[in-house]
Amino acid sequence: MSLEELLREARDEMLRGGNHEGAGVAEELMAASVALDELDAAVGRQDDDAAAFHAKLLERLLAGIGTYDFCVSARKRKR
């Protein structure tokens, strides 16, 4: 299972459980994963402009996620 598939599954499960905050974090992580793939591709092409753009995008996405604790979310759901 890919990271994106795992995050999509986690997001869907959180939405079913009413955890909209966690689902939003999962979506942000999916977007960060895509940005990382694009950064990797830009570096491989030696495209400095695209690499800089995707590096900044990745930085913003990860900063926006903060320190959400998926483990705490899962423990709350099991109670």
mmCIF file of N, CA, C and O in Angstrom, residues 1 5 9 13 22-24 27-28 30 33-34 36 39-40 48 52 57 63 65 68 70 75 78:
data_model
loop_
_atom_site.group_PDB
_atom_site.id
_atom_site.type_symbol
_atom_site.label_atom_id
_atom_site.label_comp_id
_atom_site.label_asym_id
_atom_site.label_seq_id
_atom_site.Cartn_x
_atom_site.Cartn_y
_atom_site.Cartn_z
ATOM 1 N N MET A 1 0.860 -1.176 0.000
ATOM 2 C CA MET A 1 0.000 0.000 0.000
ATOM 3 C C MET A 1 0.908 1.242 0.000
ATOM 4 O O MET A 1 1.843 1.327 0.784
ATOM 5 N N GLU A 5 -2.296 6.004 -0.476
ATOM 6 C CA GLU A 5 -3.430 5.104 -0.210
ATOM 7 C C GLU A 5 -3.680 4.970 1.290
ATOM 8 O O GLU A 5 -4.829 4.982 1.740
ATOM 9 N N GLU A 9 -7.039 6.218 3.194
ATOM 10 C CA GLU A 9 -7.812 5.302 4.044
ATOM 11 C C GLU A 9 -7.986 5.883 5.448
ATOM 12 O O GLU A 9 -9.078 5.833 6.018
ATOM 13 N N GLU A 13 -11.557 7.014 7.172
ATOM 14 C CA GLU A 13 -11.958 6.453 8.462
ATOM 15 C C GLU A 13 -12.225 7.567 9.483
ATOM 16 O O GLU A 13 -13.180 7.513 10.244
ATOM 17 N N GLY A 22 -8.543 15.531 12.121
ATOM 18 C CA GLY A 22 -7.607 14.490 11.690
ATOM 19 C C GLY A 22 -7.680 14.239 10.197
ATOM 20 O O GLY A 22 -6.661 14.030 9.538
ATOM 21 N N ALA A 23 -8.882 14.266 9.645
ATOM 22 C CA ALA A 23 -9.049 14.078 8.200
ATOM 23 C C ALA A 23 -8.360 15.197 7.430
ATOM 24 O O ALA A 23 -7.730 14.957 6.400
ATOM 25 N N GLY A 24 -8.462 16.413 7.947
ATOM 26 C CA GLY A 24 -7.785 17.545 7.309
ATOM 27 C C GLY A 24 -6.277 17.391 7.350
ATOM 28 O O GLY A 24 -5.583 17.717 6.378
ATOM 29 N N GLU A 27 -5.263 14.948 4.724
ATOM 30 C CA GLU A 27 -5.274 15.577 3.400
ATOM 31 C C GLU A 27 -4.035 16.446 3.191
ATOM 32 O O GLU A 27 -3.450 16.453 2.104
ATOM 33 N N GLU A 28 -3.632 17.166 4.226
ATOM 34 C CA GLU A 28 -2.423 17.985 4.125
ATOM 35 C C GLU A 28 -1.190 17.104 3.917
ATOM 36 O O GLU A 28 -0.288 17.462 3.146
ATOM 37 N N MET A 30 -1.203 14.221 2.407
ATOM 38 C CA MET A 30 -1.269 13.753 1.017
ATOM 39 C C MET A 30 -0.703 14.818 0.083
ATOM 40 O O MET A 30 0.069 14.512 -0.839
ATOM 41 N N SER A 33 3.004 14.922 0.361
ATOM 42 C CA SER A 33 3.611 13.793 -0.334
ATOM 43 C C SER A 33 3.749 14.080 -1.823
ATOM 44 O O SER A 33 4.785 13.791 -2.441
ATOM 45 N N VAL A 34 2.724 14.678 -2.413
ATOM 46 C CA VAL A 34 2.783 15.045 -3.832
ATOM 47 C C VAL A 34 3.849 16.111 -4.054
ATOM 48 O O VAL A 34 4.642 16.032 -5.005
ATOM 49 N N LEU A 36 6.509 16.608 -2.323
ATOM 50 C CA LEU A 36 7.817 15.961 -2.195
ATOM 51 C C LEU A 36 8.172 15.204 -3.469
ATOM 52 O O LEU A 36 9.317 15.276 -3.940
ATOM 53 N N LEU A 39 9.167 17.777 -5.969
ATOM 54 C CA LEU A 39 10.493 18.306 -5.638
ATOM 55 C C LEU A 39 11.577 17.338 -6.096
ATOM 56 O O LEU A 39 12.569 17.746 -6.717
ATOM 57 N N ASP A 40 11.378 16.071 -5.820
ATOM 58 C CA ASP A 40 12.336 15.050 -6.234
ATOM 59 C C ASP A 40 12.507 15.045 -7.752
ATOM 60 O O ASP A 40 13.629 14.986 -8.268
ATOM 61 N N ASP A 48 16.006 24.283 -11.179
ATOM 62 C CA ASP A 48 16.140 25.032 -9.928
ATOM 63 C C ASP A 48 14.868 25.784 -9.557
ATOM 64 O O ASP A 48 14.502 25.837 -8.379
ATOM 65 N N ALA A 52 12.788 24.987 -6.200
ATOM 66 C CA ALA A 52 12.571 26.016 -5.176
ATOM 67 C C ALA A 52 11.088 26.172 -4.871
ATOM 68 O O ALA A 52 10.691 26.277 -3.707
ATOM 69 N N LEU A 57 6.626 25.070 -1.114
ATOM 70 C CA LEU A 57 5.285 24.507 -0.943
ATOM 71 C C LEU A 57 5.309 23.418 0.127
ATOM 72 O O LEU A 57 4.450 23.393 1.020
ATOM 73 N N ALA A 63 4.453 22.930 7.756
ATOM 74 C CA ALA A 63 4.294 23.879 8.862
ATOM 75 C C ALA A 63 2.829 23.991 9.261
ATOM 76 O O ALA A 63 2.508 24.144 10.443
ATOM 77 N N ILE A 65 0.628 21.676 9.187
ATOM 78 C CA ILE A 65 0.151 20.450 9.831
ATOM 79 C C ILE A 65 0.384 20.501 11.330
ATOM 80 O O ILE A 65 -0.448 20.062 12.111
ATOM 81 N N TYR A 68 -0.057 17.247 14.993
ATOM 82 C CA TYR A 68 -1.241 16.411 15.215
ATOM 83 C C TYR A 68 -0.815 15.004 15.586
ATOM 84 O O TYR A 68 0.072 14.426 14.962
ATOM 85 N N PHE A 70 -1.755 11.350 15.575
ATOM 86 C CA PHE A 70 -2.662 10.328 15.057
ATOM 87 C C PHE A 70 -2.899 9.227 16.075
ATOM 88 O O PHE A 70 -3.969 8.637 16.121
ATOM 89 N N ARG A 75 -6.655 6.325 19.751
ATOM 90 C CA ARG A 75 -7.048 5.869 21.091
ATOM 91 C C ARG A 75 -8.412 6.435 21.469
ATOM 92 O O ARG A 75 -9.222 5.731 22.063
ATOM 93 N N LYS A 78 -11.173 4.398 19.866
ATOM 94 C CA LYS A 78 -11.378 3.040 20.390
ATOM 95 C C LYS A 78 -12.164 3.040 21.699
ATOM 96 O O LYS A 78 -12.654 2.019 22.123
#
